[in-house]
Amino acid sequence: MFDSEKIAQIGEAKAKWQENTLAKVVKKNPERQPEFKTDSGITMNTLYTPEDVADLDYANDLGFPGEYPFTRGVQPNMYRGRHWTMRQYAGFGTAEQTNERFRYLLDQGQTGLSCAFDLPTQIGYDSDDDLSQGEIGKVGVAIDTMADMEILFNSIPLDKVSTSMTINAPAAVLLAMYIAVAEKQGVSSDKISGTIQNDILKEYIARGTYIFPPAPSMRLITDIFAYCAEKVPNWNTISISGYHIREAGSSAAQEIAFTLADGVAYVQAAINAGLDVDKFAPRLSFFFNSHMNFFEEIAKFRAARRIWAKIMKERFGAKNPRSWALRFHTQTAGSTLTAQQPNVNIMRVAFQALAAALGGTQSLHTNSKDEALALPNEESVLIALRTQQVVGYEINAADVVDPLGGSYYVESLTNQLEAKAMEYIQKIDDLGGAPNAIEYMQREIQASAYRYQKSVENGETIVIGVNKFQMKEEPPKGLLKVDPALGESQKAKLKNVKESRDNAAVEAALARVKAAAEGNENLMPPIIEAVKVYASLGEICGVLRNVFGEYRQQIIF
């Protein structure tokens, strides 16, 4: 960006400034701490100049938005065309309750749906299973059969609204239910749009809602890739998730690296299954966290786009520019929310949302102020939605593409994060790829989480209300509570479905799922047929458990 002679002149001038001006001030008034570092351990200098980005090649490192390497964004005009999708994560209790919340959010200007499922649903158990007791409807909505899914999307036209579903191990079953419900609405599968998370590797690494071992899990994922490429072309078949990796305690650089390493594994698995990279790669999507280190987060999103573009073009030989573009959803950082002084969480979320917008997200969920205490109530959800609407509509942050591009600090951070992430990716490659590096990534995340917690406890990292500016508070009021009795009503609803359905048809459909699992047939068609006759989630996953077995995690210390 500057010639070498000019860079040298700037370097000399900076050295004089440091000696003659800065040093005198610091000697008289010492700085707040001896060293400033980002969450990824990158030293933050007092000042950034062209000297810090002397090696930056505009055409190759930045380019233009909508073009390789996509550092500046995946669309040419980004939010000047339309805003990011404002997609609040919602789901609790019964399908009726969650449908009511969905419709409320849509009425308030939300532009897409994001569905949270309860823990039994996430690990493939019906509400009447002994293992489900005490968890039905607690952290998301309970879905046992297609009957629940019909209620969940009642009066919501699935050809008009895109839906994201945070579901992984049983993703094929929930996607099948969604396709079947759309069909009952008269909407063909080529007209629906949305995303399933479907990212099992990060479940092994950081989150824990796995069912099957890695090999059959990867088969299910690639079966979804293949089926949707032909039948559901507007569906994002996976949301490769760094969010939960960051929530588990990783740094920003680790979040990039471990997420993209998982992405590499999925792409390779699909290619090994005989799929054309340019047929499925354009529908891959990602899911990132927006954390508290404002500028590092913006740089993180930019670095992730550049790295992924290079991986897809150079490593996998993708020819379609859409295969190179990293599209991602962002959620503000739940782990940064505090039970103390929960109103402060509104400000935390606002800055995290702004970082996501400045970093070029395609959709965004903003957390609610009370989520450190309970599932969010209606008032809190509305404040969270209004927060991103202010970012989108009132402060002009959406009017210029990549407005921090060219900042010496942001470009330097982007370069350093890319370098750190690539070191991790190389290490994972050396270990044989992400499926073989699960324990390595877990250890790295644990070490990072320990460093962060230690910094909070010794006061190096300030958290308002936790280790500084504490105050006496009244107990929180108005928290959302899920009625324990709904578990019994959900079980009764499931019992009615099982008694009224054609059970001979269910048995035949489950037998077809079993035969497909034991062979090489794509599993999506028989699973879709099974949900259409109201086979339950637990029954279908039970068949697959019997064929595939279950994953048992190694405990890492």
JSON list of C-alpha atoms in Angstrom, two decimals, residues 193-321:
[
{"chain": "A", "resi": 193, "resn": "SER", "atom": "CA", "xyz": [-35.18, -22.14, 2.53]},
{"chain": "A", "resi": 194, "resn": "GLY", "atom": "CA", "xyz": [-33.30, -22.33, 5.77]},
{"chain": "A", "resi": 195, "resn": "THR", "atom": "CA", "xyz": [-30.46, -24.02, 7.60]},
{"chain": "A", "resi": 196, "resn": "ILE", "atom": "CA", "xyz": [-29.83, -27.07, 9.75]},
{"chain": "A", "resi": 197, "resn": "GLN", "atom": "CA", "xyz": [-26.80, -26.91, 12.00]},
{"chain": "A", "resi": 198, "resn": "ASN", "atom": "CA", "xyz": [-25.87, -30.56, 11.26]},
{"chain": "A", "resi": 199, "resn": "ASP", "atom": "CA", "xyz": [-22.32, -30.05, 12.62]},
{"chain": "A", "resi": 200, "resn": "ILE", "atom": "CA", "xyz": [-21.48, -33.17, 14.56]},
{"chain": "A", "resi": 201, "resn": "LEU", "atom": "CA", "xyz": [-17.74, -32.61, 14.90]},
{"chain": "A", "resi": 202, "resn": "LYS", "atom": "CA", "xyz": [-18.18, -29.59, 17.15]},
{"chain": "A", "resi": 203, "resn": "GLU", "atom": "CA", "xyz": [-20.53, -31.72, 19.29]},
{"chain": "A", "resi": 204, "resn": "TYR", "atom": "CA", "xyz": [-17.66, -34.12, 19.93]},
{"chain": "A", "resi": 205, "resn": "ILE", "atom": "CA", "xyz": [-15.28, -31.21, 20.51]},
{"chain": "A", "resi": 206, "resn": "ALA", "atom": "CA", "xyz": [-17.28, -28.78, 22.62]},
{"chain": "A", "resi": 207, "resn": "ARG", "atom": "CA", "xyz": [-21.05, -29.21, 22.99]},
{"chain": "A", "resi": 208, "resn": "GLY", "atom": "CA", "xyz": [-21.91, -32.85, 23.68]},
{"chain": "A", "resi": 209, "resn": "THR", "atom": "CA", "xyz": [-25.25, -33.56, 21.96]},
{"chain": "A", "resi": 210, "resn": "TYR", "atom": "CA", "xyz": [-23.97, -36.44, 19.86]},
{"chain": "A", "resi": 211, "resn": "ILE", "atom": "CA", "xyz": [-25.57, -39.85, 19.29]},
{"chain": "A", "resi": 212, "resn": "PHE", "atom": "CA", "xyz": [-23.65, -41.93, 16.76]},
{"chain": "A", "resi": 213, "resn": "PRO", "atom": "CA", "xyz": [-19.91, -42.51, 16.21]},
{"chain": "A", "resi": 214, "resn": "PRO", "atom": "CA", "xyz": [-18.07, -40.24, 13.75]},
{"chain": "A", "resi": 215, "resn": "ALA", "atom": "CA", "xyz": [-18.17, -42.47, 10.64]},
{"chain": "A", "resi": 216, "resn": "PRO", "atom": "CA", "xyz": [-21.96, -43.00, 10.44]},
{"chain": "A", "resi": 217, "resn": "SER", "atom": "CA", "xyz": [-22.51, -39.41, 11.57]},
{"chain": "A", "resi": 218, "resn": "MET", "atom": "CA", "xyz": [-20.43, -38.18, 8.63]},
{"chain": "A", "resi": 219, "resn": "ARG", "atom": "CA", "xyz": [-22.42, -40.48, 6.36]},
{"chain": "A", "resi": 220, "resn": "LEU", "atom": "CA", "xyz": [-25.69, -38.90, 7.53]},
{"chain": "A", "resi": 221, "resn": "ILE", "atom": "CA", "xyz": [-24.26, -35.45, 6.84]},
{"chain": "A", "resi": 222, "resn": "THR", "atom": "CA", "xyz": [-23.11, -36.29, 3.33]},
{"chain": "A", "resi": 223, "resn": "ASP", "atom": "CA", "xyz": [-26.46, -38.00, 2.62]},
{"chain": "A", "resi": 224, "resn": "ILE", "atom": "CA", "xyz": [-28.12, -34.68, 3.50]},
{"chain": "A", "resi": 225, "resn": "PHE", "atom": "CA", "xyz": [-25.68, -32.82, 1.22]},
{"chain": "A", "resi": 226, "resn": "ALA", "atom": "CA", "xyz": [-26.50, -35.12, -1.69]},
{"chain": "A", "resi": 227, "resn": "TYR", "atom": "CA", "xyz": [-30.27, -35.12, -1.15]},
{"chain": "A", "resi": 228, "resn": "CYS", "atom": "CA", "xyz": [-30.59, -31.37, -0.76]},
{"chain": "A", "resi": 229, "resn": "ALA", "atom": "CA", "xyz": [-28.35, -30.59, -3.74]},
{"chain": "A", "resi": 230, "resn": "GLU", "atom": "CA", "xyz": [-30.97, -32.34, -5.87]},
{"chain": "A", "resi": 231, "resn": "LYS", "atom": "CA", "xyz": [-34.26, -31.84, -4.01]},
{"chain": "A", "resi": 232, "resn": "VAL", "atom": "CA", "xyz": [-33.88, -28.85, -1.63]},
{"chain": "A", "resi": 233, "resn": "PRO", "atom": "CA", "xyz": [-31.57, -26.47, -3.51]},
{"chain": "A", "resi": 234, "resn": "ASN", "atom": "CA", "xyz": [-32.20, -23.40, -1.34]},
{"chain": "A", "resi": 235, "resn": "TRP", "atom": "CA", "xyz": [-31.38, -25.14, 1.94]},
{"chain": "A", "resi": 236, "resn": "ASN", "atom": "CA", "xyz": [-28.10, -24.58, 3.79]},
{"chain": "A", "resi": 237, "resn": "THR", "atom": "CA", "xyz": [-27.21, -28.18, 4.56]},
{"chain": "A", "resi": 238, "resn": "ILE", "atom": "CA", "xyz": [-24.80, -27.45, 7.40]},
{"chain": "A", "resi": 239, "resn": "SER", "atom": "CA", "xyz": [-23.91, -24.58, 9.69]},
{"chain": "A", "resi": 240, "resn": "ILE", "atom": "CA", "xyz": [-20.31, -25.29, 10.64]},
{"chain": "A", "resi": 241, "resn": "SER", "atom": "CA", "xyz": [-20.21, -23.86, 14.10]},
{"chain": "A", "resi": 242, "resn": "GLY", "atom": "CA", "xyz": [-17.51, -21.98, 15.89]},
{"chain": "A", "resi": 243, "resn": "TYR", "atom": "CA", "xyz": [-20.07, -20.51, 18.28]},
{"chain": "A", "resi": 244, "resn": "HIS", "atom": "CA", "xyz": [-20.05, -23.40, 20.73]},
{"chain": "A", "resi": 245, "resn": "ILE", "atom": "CA", "xyz": [-16.28, -23.77, 20.47]},
{"chain": "A", "resi": 246, "resn": "ARG", "atom": "CA", "xyz": [-15.97, -20.14, 21.60]},
{"chain": "A", "resi": 247, "resn": "GLU", "atom": "CA", "xyz": [-18.59, -20.61, 24.33]},
{"chain": "A", "resi": 248, "resn": "ALA", "atom": "CA", "xyz": [-16.52, -23.52, 25.63]},
{"chain": "A", "resi": 249, "resn": "GLY", "atom": "CA", "xyz": [-13.62, -21.11, 26.13]},
{"chain": "A", "resi": 250, "resn": "SER", "atom": "CA", "xyz": [-11.59, -20.93, 22.92]},
{"chain": "A", "resi": 251, "resn": "SER", "atom": "CA", "xyz": [-9.82, -17.80, 21.71]},
{"chain": "A", "resi": 252, "resn": "ALA", "atom": "CA", "xyz": [-10.83, -15.99, 18.52]},
{"chain": "A", "resi": 253, "resn": "ALA", "atom": "CA", "xyz": [-7.95, -17.58, 16.58]},
{"chain": "A", "resi": 254, "resn": "GLN", "atom": "CA", "xyz": [-8.95, -21.06, 17.81]},
{"chain": "A", "resi": 255, "resn": "GLU", "atom": "CA", "xyz": [-12.57, -20.39, 16.89]},
{"chain": "A", "resi": 256, "resn": "ILE", "atom": "CA", "xyz": [-11.54, -19.65, 13.30]},
{"chain": "A", "resi": 257, "resn": "ALA", "atom": "CA", "xyz": [-9.14, -22.57, 13.06]},
{"chain": "A", "resi": 258, "resn": "PHE", "atom": "CA", "xyz": [-11.21, -25.31, 14.66]},
{"chain": "A", "resi": 259, "resn": "THR", "atom": "CA", "xyz": [-14.35, -24.27, 12.78]},
{"chain": "A", "resi": 260, "resn": "LEU", "atom": "CA", "xyz": [-12.64, -24.20, 9.40]},
{"chain": "A", "resi": 261, "resn": "ALA", "atom": "CA", "xyz": [-10.81, -27.46, 10.14]},
{"chain": "A", "resi": 262, "resn": "ASP", "atom": "CA", "xyz": [-14.21, -29.05, 10.74]},
{"chain": "A", "resi": 263, "resn": "GLY", "atom": "CA", "xyz": [-15.33, -27.52, 7.44]},
{"chain": "A", "resi": 264, "resn": "VAL", "atom": "CA", "xyz": [-12.37, -29.10, 5.67]},
{"chain": "A", "resi": 265, "resn": "ALA", "atom": "CA", "xyz": [-13.36, -32.50, 7.10]},
{"chain": "A", "resi": 266, "resn": "TYR", "atom": "CA", "xyz": [-16.95, -32.16, 5.86]},
{"chain": "A", "resi": 267, "resn": "VAL", "atom": "CA", "xyz": [-15.86, -31.10, 2.38]},
{"chain": "A", "resi": 268, "resn": "GLN", "atom": "CA", "xyz": [-13.38, -33.99, 2.17]},
{"chain": "A", "resi": 269, "resn": "ALA", "atom": "CA", "xyz": [-16.01, -36.48, 3.37]},
{"chain": "A", "resi": 270, "resn": "ALA", "atom": "CA", "xyz": [-18.45, -35.29, 0.72]},
{"chain": "A", "resi": 271, "resn": "ILE", "atom": "CA", "xyz": [-15.81, -35.52, -2.02]},
{"chain": "A", "resi": 272, "resn": "ASN", "atom": "CA", "xyz": [-14.88, -39.02, -0.80]},
{"chain": "A", "resi": 273, "resn": "ALA", "atom": "CA", "xyz": [-18.58, -39.93, -1.09]},
{"chain": "A", "resi": 274, "resn": "GLY", "atom": "CA", "xyz": [-18.45, -38.99, -4.77]},
{"chain": "A", "resi": 275, "resn": "LEU", "atom": "CA", "xyz": [-20.03, -35.52, -4.63]},
{"chain": "A", "resi": 276, "resn": "ASP", "atom": "CA", "xyz": [-18.90, -32.69, -6.88]},
{"chain": "A", "resi": 277, "resn": "VAL", "atom": "CA", "xyz": [-17.49, -29.92, -4.68]},
{"chain": "A", "resi": 278, "resn": "ASP", "atom": "CA", "xyz": [-19.19, -27.17, -6.68]},
{"chain": "A", "resi": 279, "resn": "LYS", "atom": "CA", "xyz": [-22.55, -28.91, -6.32]},
{"chain": "A", "resi": 280, "resn": "PHE", "atom": "CA", "xyz": [-22.66, -28.86, -2.49]},
{"chain": "A", "resi": 281, "resn": "ALA", "atom": "CA", "xyz": [-20.13, -26.22, -1.37]},
{"chain": "A", "resi": 282, "resn": "PRO", "atom": "CA", "xyz": [-22.27, -23.17, -2.26]},
{"chain": "A", "resi": 283, "resn": "ARG", "atom": "CA", "xyz": [-24.83, -24.32, 0.36]},
{"chain": "A", "resi": 284, "resn": "LEU", "atom": "CA", "xyz": [-22.30, -24.67, 3.18]},
{"chain": "A", "resi": 285, "resn": "SER", "atom": "CA", "xyz": [-22.74, -22.04, 5.88]},
{"chain": "A", "resi": 286, "resn": "PHE", "atom": "CA", "xyz": [-20.98, -21.16, 9.11]},
{"chain": "A", "resi": 287, "resn": "PHE", "atom": "CA", "xyz": [-21.93, -19.97, 12.58]},
{"chain": "A", "resi": 288, "resn": "PHE", "atom": "CA", "xyz": [-19.70, -17.70, 14.62]},
{"chain": "A", "resi": 289, "resn": "ASN", "atom": "CA", "xyz": [-19.70, -16.06, 18.03]},
{"chain": "A", "resi": 290, "resn": "SER", "atom": "CA", "xyz": [-19.43, -12.30, 18.50]},
{"chain": "A", "resi": 291, "resn": "HIS", "atom": "CA", "xyz": [-17.47, -11.77, 21.69]},
{"chain": "A", "resi": 292, "resn": "MET", "atom": "CA", "xyz": [-16.27, -8.81, 23.75]},
{"chain": "A", "resi": 293, "resn": "ASN", "atom": "CA", "xyz": [-12.96, -7.82, 22.12]},
{"chain": "A", "resi": 294, "resn": "PHE", "atom": "CA", "xyz": [-14.63, -5.52, 19.60]},
{"chain": "A", "resi": 295, "resn": "PHE", "atom": "CA", "xyz": [-11.91, -5.01, 16.99]},
{"chain": "A", "resi": 296, "resn": "GLU", "atom": "CA", "xyz": [-10.56, -8.57, 17.22]},
{"chain": "A", "resi": 297, "resn": "GLU", "atom": "CA", "xyz": [-14.05, -9.90, 16.49]},
{"chain": "A", "resi": 298, "resn": "ILE", "atom": "CA", "xyz": [-14.38, -7.77, 13.35]},
{"chain": "A", "resi": 299, "resn": "ALA", "atom": "CA", "xyz": [-10.93, -8.89, 12.21]},
{"chain": "A", "resi": 300, "resn": "LYS", "atom": "CA", "xyz": [-11.87, -12.52, 13.00]},
{"chain": "A", "resi": 301, "resn": "PHE", "atom": "CA", "xyz": [-14.80, -12.50, 10.57]},
{"chain": "A", "resi": 302, "resn": "ARG", "atom": "CA", "xyz": [-12.64, -10.95, 7.84]},
{"chain": "A", "resi": 303, "resn": "ALA", "atom": "CA", "xyz": [-9.80, -13.44, 8.38]},
{"chain": "A", "resi": 304, "resn": "ALA", "atom": "CA", "xyz": [-12.20, -16.40, 8.34]},
{"chain": "A", "resi": 305, "resn": "ARG", "atom": "CA", "xyz": [-13.59, -15.37, 4.95]},
{"chain": "A", "resi": 306, "resn": "ARG", "atom": "CA", "xyz": [-10.11, -15.02, 3.46]},
{"chain": "A", "resi": 307, "resn": "ILE", "atom": "CA", "xyz": [-8.85, -18.34, 4.81]},
{"chain": "A", "resi": 308, "resn": "TRP", "atom": "CA", "xyz": [-11.94, -20.26, 3.64]},
{"chain": "A", "resi": 309, "resn": "ALA", "atom": "CA", "xyz": [-11.74, -18.77, 0.15]},
{"chain": "A", "resi": 310, "resn": "LYS", "atom": "CA", "xyz": [-8.13, -19.92, -0.15]},
{"chain": "A", "resi": 311, "resn": "ILE", "atom": "CA", "xyz": [-8.92, -23.39, 1.21]},
{"chain": "A", "resi": 312, "resn": "MET", "atom": "CA", "xyz": [-11.78, -23.95, -1.22]},
{"chain": "A", "resi": 313, "resn": "LYS", "atom": "CA", "xyz": [-9.96, -22.58, -4.25]},
{"chain": "A", "resi": 314, "resn": "GLU", "atom": "CA", "xyz": [-6.45, -23.85, -3.66]},
{"chain": "A", "resi": 315, "resn": "ARG", "atom": "CA", "xyz": [-6.93, -27.01, -1.57]},
{"chain": "A", "resi": 316, "resn": "PHE", "atom": "CA", "xyz": [-10.15, -28.38, -3.05]},
{"chain": "A", "resi": 317, "resn": "GLY", "atom": "CA", "xyz": [-9.97, -26.87, -6.52]},
{"chain": "A", "resi": 318, "resn": "ALA", "atom": "CA", "xyz": [-13.49, -25.42, -6.42]},
{"chain": "A", "resi": 319, "resn": "LYS", "atom": "CA", "xyz": [-14.26, -23.42, -9.57]},
{"chain": "A", "resi": 320, "resn": "ASN", "atom": "CA", "xyz": [-17.55, -21.76, -8.63]},
{"chain": "A", "resi": 321, "resn": "PRO", "atom": "CA", "xyz": [-16.95, -18.43, -6.79]}
]
